[in-house]
PDB file of C-alpha atoms and ligand atoms in Angstrom:
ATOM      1  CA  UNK A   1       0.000   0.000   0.000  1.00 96.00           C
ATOM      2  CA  UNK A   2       1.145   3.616  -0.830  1.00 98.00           C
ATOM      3  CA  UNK A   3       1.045   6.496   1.431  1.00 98.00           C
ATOM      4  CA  UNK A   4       1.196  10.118   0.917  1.00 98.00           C
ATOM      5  CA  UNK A   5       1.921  12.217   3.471  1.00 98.00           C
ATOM      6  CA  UNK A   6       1.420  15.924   2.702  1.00 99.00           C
ATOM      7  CA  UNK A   7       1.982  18.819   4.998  1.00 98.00           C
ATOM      8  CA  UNK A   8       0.934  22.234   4.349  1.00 98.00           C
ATOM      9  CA  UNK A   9       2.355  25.778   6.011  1.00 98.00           C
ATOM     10  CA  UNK A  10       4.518  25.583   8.851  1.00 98.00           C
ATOM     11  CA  UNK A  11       4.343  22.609   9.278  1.00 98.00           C
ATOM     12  CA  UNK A  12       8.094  21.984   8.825  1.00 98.00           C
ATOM     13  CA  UNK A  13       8.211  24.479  12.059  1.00 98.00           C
ATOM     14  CA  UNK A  14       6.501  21.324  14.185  1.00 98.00           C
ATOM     15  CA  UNK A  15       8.823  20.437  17.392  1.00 97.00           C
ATOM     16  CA  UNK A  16       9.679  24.282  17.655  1.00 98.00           C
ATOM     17  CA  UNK A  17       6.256  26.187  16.769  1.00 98.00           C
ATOM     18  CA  UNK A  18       3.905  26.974  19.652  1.00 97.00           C
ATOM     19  CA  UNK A  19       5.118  23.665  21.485  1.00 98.00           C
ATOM     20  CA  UNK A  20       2.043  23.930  24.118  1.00 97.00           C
ATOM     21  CA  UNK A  21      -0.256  23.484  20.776  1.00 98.00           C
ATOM     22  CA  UNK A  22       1.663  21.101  18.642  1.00 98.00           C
ATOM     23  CA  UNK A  23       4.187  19.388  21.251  1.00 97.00           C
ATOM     24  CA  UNK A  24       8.330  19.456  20.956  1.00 98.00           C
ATOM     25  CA  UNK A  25       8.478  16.613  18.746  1.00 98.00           C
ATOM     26  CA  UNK A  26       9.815  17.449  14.932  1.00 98.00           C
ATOM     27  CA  UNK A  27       7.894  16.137  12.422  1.00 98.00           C
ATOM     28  CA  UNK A  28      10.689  13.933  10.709  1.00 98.00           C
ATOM     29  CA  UNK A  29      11.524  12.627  13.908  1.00 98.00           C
ATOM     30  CA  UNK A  30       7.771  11.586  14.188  1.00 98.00           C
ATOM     31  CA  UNK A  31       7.537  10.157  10.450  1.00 98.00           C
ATOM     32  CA  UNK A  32      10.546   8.120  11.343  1.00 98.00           C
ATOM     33  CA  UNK A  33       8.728   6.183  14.161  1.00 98.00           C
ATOM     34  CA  UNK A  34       5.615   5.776  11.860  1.00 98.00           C
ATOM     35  CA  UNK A  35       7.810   4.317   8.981  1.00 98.00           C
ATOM     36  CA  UNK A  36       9.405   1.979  11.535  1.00 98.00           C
ATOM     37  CA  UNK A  37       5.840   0.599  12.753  1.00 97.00           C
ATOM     38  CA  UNK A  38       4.856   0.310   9.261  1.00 98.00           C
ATOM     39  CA  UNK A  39       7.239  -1.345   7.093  1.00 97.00           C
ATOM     40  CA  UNK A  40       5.114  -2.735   4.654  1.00 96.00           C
ATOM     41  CA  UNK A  41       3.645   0.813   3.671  1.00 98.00           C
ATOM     42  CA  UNK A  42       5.365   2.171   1.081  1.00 98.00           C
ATOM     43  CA  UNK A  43       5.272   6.426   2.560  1.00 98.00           C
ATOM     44  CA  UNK A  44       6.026   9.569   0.688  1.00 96.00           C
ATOM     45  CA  UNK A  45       5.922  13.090   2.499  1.00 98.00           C
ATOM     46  CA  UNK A  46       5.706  16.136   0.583  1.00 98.00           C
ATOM     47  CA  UNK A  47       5.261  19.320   2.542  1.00 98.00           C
ATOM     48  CA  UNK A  48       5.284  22.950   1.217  1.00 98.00           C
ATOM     49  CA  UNK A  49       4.469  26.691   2.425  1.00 98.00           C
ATOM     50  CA  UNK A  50       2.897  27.326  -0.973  1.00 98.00           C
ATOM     51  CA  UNK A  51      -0.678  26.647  -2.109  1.00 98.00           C
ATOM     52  CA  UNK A  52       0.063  25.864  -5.461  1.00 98.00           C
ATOM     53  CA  UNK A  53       2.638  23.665  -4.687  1.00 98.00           C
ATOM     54  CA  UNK A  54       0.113  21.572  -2.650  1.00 99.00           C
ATOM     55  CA  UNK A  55      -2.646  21.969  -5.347  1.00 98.00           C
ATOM     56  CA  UNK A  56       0.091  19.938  -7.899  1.00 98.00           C
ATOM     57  CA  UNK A  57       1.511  17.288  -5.169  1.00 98.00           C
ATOM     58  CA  UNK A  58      -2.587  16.506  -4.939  1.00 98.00           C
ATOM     59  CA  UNK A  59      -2.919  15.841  -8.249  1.00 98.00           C
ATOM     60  CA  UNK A  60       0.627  13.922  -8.448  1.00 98.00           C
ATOM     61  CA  UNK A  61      -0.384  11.447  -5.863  1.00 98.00           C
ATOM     62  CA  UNK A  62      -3.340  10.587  -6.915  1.00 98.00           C
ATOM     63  CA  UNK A  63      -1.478   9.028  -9.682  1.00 97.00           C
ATOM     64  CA  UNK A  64       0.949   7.086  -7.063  1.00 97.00           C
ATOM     65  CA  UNK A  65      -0.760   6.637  -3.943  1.00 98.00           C
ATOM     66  CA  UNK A  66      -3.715   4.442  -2.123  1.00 97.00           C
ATOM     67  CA  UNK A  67      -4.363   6.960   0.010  1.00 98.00           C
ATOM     68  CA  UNK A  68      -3.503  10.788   1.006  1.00 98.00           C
ATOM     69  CA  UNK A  69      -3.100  12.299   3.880  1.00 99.00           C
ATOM     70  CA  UNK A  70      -3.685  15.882   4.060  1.00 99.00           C
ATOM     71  CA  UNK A  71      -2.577  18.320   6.805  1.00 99.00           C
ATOM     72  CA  UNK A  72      -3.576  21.661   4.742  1.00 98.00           C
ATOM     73  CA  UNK A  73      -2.338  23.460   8.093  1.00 98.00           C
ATOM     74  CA  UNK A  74      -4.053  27.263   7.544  1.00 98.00           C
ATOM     75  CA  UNK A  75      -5.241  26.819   4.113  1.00 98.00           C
ATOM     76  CA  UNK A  76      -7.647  24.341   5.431  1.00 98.00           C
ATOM     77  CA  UNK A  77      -9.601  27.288   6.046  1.00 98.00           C
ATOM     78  CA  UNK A  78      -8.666  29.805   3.456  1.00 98.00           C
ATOM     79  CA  UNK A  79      -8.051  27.265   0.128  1.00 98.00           C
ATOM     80  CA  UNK A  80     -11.223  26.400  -2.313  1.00 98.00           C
ATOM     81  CA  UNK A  81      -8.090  25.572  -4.806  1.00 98.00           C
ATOM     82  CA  UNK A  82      -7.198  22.977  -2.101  1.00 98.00           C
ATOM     83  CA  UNK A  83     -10.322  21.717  -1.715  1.00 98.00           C
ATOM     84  CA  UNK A  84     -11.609  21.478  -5.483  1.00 98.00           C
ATOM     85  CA  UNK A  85      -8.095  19.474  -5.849  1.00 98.00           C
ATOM     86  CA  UNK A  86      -9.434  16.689  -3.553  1.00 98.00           C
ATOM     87  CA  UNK A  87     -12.647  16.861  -5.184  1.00 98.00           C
ATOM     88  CA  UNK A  88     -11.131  16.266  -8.431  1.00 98.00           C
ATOM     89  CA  UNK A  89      -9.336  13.395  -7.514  1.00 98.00           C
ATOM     90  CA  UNK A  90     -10.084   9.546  -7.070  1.00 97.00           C
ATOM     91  CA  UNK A  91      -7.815   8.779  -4.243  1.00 98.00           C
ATOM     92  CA  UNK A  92      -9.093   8.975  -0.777  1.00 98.00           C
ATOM     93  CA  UNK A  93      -7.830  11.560   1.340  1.00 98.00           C
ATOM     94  CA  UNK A  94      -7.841  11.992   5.060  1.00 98.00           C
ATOM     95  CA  UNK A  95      -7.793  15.361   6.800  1.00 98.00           C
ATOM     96  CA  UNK A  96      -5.520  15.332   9.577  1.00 98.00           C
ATOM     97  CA  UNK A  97      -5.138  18.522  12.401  1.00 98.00           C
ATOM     98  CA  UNK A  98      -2.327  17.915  15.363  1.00 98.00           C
ATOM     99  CA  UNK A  99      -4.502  19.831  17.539  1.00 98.00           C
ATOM    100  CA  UNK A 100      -7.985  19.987  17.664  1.00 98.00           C
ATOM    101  CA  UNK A 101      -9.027  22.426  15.634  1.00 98.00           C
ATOM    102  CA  UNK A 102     -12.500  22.846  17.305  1.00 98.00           C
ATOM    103  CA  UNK A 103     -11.281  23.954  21.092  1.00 98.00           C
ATOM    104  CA  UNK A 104      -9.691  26.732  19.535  1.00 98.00           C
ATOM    105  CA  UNK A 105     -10.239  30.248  17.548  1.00 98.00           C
ATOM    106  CA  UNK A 106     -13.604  30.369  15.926  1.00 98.00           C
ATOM    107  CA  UNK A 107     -11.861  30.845  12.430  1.00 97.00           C
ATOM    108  CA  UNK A 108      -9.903  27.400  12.784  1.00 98.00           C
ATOM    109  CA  UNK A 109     -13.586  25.228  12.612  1.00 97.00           C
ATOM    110  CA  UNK A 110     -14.805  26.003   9.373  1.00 98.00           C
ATOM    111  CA  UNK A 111     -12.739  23.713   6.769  1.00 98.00           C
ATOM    112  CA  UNK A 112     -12.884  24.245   2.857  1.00 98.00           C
ATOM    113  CA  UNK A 113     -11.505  20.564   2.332  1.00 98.00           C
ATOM    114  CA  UNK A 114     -13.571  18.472   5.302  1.00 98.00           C
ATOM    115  CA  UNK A 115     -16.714  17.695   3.198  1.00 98.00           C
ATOM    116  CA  UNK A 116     -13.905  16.693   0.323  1.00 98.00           C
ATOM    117  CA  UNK A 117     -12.195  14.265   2.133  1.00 98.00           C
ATOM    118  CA  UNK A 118     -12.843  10.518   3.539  1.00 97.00           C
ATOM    119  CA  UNK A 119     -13.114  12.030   6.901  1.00 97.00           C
ATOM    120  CA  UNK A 120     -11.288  14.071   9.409  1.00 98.00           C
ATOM    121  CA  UNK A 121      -8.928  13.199  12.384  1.00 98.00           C
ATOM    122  CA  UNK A 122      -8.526  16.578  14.505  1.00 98.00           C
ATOM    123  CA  UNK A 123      -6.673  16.655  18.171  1.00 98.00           C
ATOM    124  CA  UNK A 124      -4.744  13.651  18.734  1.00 98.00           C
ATOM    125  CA  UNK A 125      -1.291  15.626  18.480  1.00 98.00           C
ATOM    126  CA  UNK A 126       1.065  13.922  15.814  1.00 98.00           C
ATOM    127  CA  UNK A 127      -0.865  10.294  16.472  1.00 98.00           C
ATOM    128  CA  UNK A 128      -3.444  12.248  14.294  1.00 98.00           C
ATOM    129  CA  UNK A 129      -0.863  10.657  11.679  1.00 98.00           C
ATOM    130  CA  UNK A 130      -1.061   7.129  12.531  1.00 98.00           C
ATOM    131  CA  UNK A 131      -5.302   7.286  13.310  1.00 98.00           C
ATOM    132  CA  UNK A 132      -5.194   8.624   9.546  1.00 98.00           C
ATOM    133  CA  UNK A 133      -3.135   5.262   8.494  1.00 98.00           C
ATOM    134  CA  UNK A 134      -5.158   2.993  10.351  1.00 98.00           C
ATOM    135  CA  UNK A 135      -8.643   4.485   8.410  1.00 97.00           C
ATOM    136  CA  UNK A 136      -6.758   3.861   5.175  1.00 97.00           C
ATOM    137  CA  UNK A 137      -5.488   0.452   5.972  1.00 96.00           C
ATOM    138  CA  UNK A 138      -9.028  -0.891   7.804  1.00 93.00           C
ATOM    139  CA  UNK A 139     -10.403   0.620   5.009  1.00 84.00           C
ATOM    140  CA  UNK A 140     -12.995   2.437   7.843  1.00 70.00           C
TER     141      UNK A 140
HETATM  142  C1  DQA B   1      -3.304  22.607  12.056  1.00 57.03           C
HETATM  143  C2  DQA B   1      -4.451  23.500  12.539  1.00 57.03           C
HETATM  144  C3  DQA B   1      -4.581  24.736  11.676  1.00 57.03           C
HETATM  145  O1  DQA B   1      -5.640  25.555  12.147  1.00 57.03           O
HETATM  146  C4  DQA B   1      -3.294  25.541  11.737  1.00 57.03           C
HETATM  147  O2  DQA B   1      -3.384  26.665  10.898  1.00 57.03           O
HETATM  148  C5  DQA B   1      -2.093  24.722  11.437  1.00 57.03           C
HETATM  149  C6  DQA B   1      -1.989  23.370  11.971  1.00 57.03           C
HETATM  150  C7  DQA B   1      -3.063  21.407  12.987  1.00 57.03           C
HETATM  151  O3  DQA B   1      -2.391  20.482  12.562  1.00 57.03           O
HETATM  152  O4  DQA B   1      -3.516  21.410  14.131  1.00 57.03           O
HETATM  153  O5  DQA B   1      -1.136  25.194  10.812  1.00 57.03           O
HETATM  154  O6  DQA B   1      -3.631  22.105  10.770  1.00 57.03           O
END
C-alpha cells in the first residue's frame, strides 16, 4: 500500500512552533517512528508553504498513492483551490489537524476541504498521523 503524506504551512516548524499546541516533537523525527511501525507501507511526504505547490503534489499522488493524507495546516480554512483538488481526484484523502481544531479560535472550525475528504482526524497531536493510516489500511 502507498502512502502520501502531505503537509501544508509551517508545518516543517513542528517540534519548535507553539510547542504547548503542537508538542516538541519534529515532524521527521515523528515520520521516522511511523515508517518503523509500518514497514510494509510504502510512505512519501511532501510538505510545502505554498498553495500551489500543494494543489500539484494533490494531483501527483493521486497518480501514485492508495491513500492521502492531508494536513492543509491554515489553508484548510482559506483554500477552495485545495479543496476542489481533492474533489477532483479519485484517491481517498484523510484530513488530519495535530490539535484539535474545534477547542480553539472560531476561524480554525470552518474547513474548505472536510466535506472533500474521507473524513477528518482533529486533536490527537502527531498520532493524528497514525489514526489517519489505520482508516486507510481498515479501510474504515
Ligand atoms: C493545524 C491546525 C490549523 O488551524 C493551523 O493553521 C495549522 C496546523 C493542525 O495540525 O492542528 O497550521 O492544521
Amino acid at each position: 500500500m502507498k502512502i502520501a503524506i502531505i503537509n501544508g504551512p509551517n508545518l516543517n516548524l513542528v517540534g519548535t512552533r507553539e510547542p504547548g499546541v503542537y508538542g516538541s516533537e519534529t515532524f521527521d523525527a515523528y515520520f521516522q517512528k511511523l515508517r518503523k511501525e509500518y514497514e510494509n507501507i510504502d510512505f512519501d511526504y511532501f510538505q510545502s508553504n505554498v498553495e500551489g505547490e500543494l494543489v500539484n503534489e494533490i494531483q501527483s499522488a493521486d497518480k501514485r498513492a492508495d491513500g492521502i493524507i492531508l494536513n492543509a495546516g491554515a489553508y484548510t480554512h482559506t483554500s477552495i483551490a485545495i479543496g476542489d483538488a481533492i474533489a477532483a481526484i479519485k484517491t481517498p484523502v484523510i484530513e488530519v489537524h495535530i490539535s484539535n481544531v474545534y477547542s480553539r479560535e472560531d476561524f480554525r472550525k470552518f474547513s474548505h476541504i472536510a466535506a472533500k475528504c474521507a473524513g477528518t482526524i482533529s486533536g490527537f497531536g502527531l498520532k493524528s498521523y497514525l489514526l489517519a493510516v489505520e482508516s486507510l489500511i481498515k479501510n474504515i
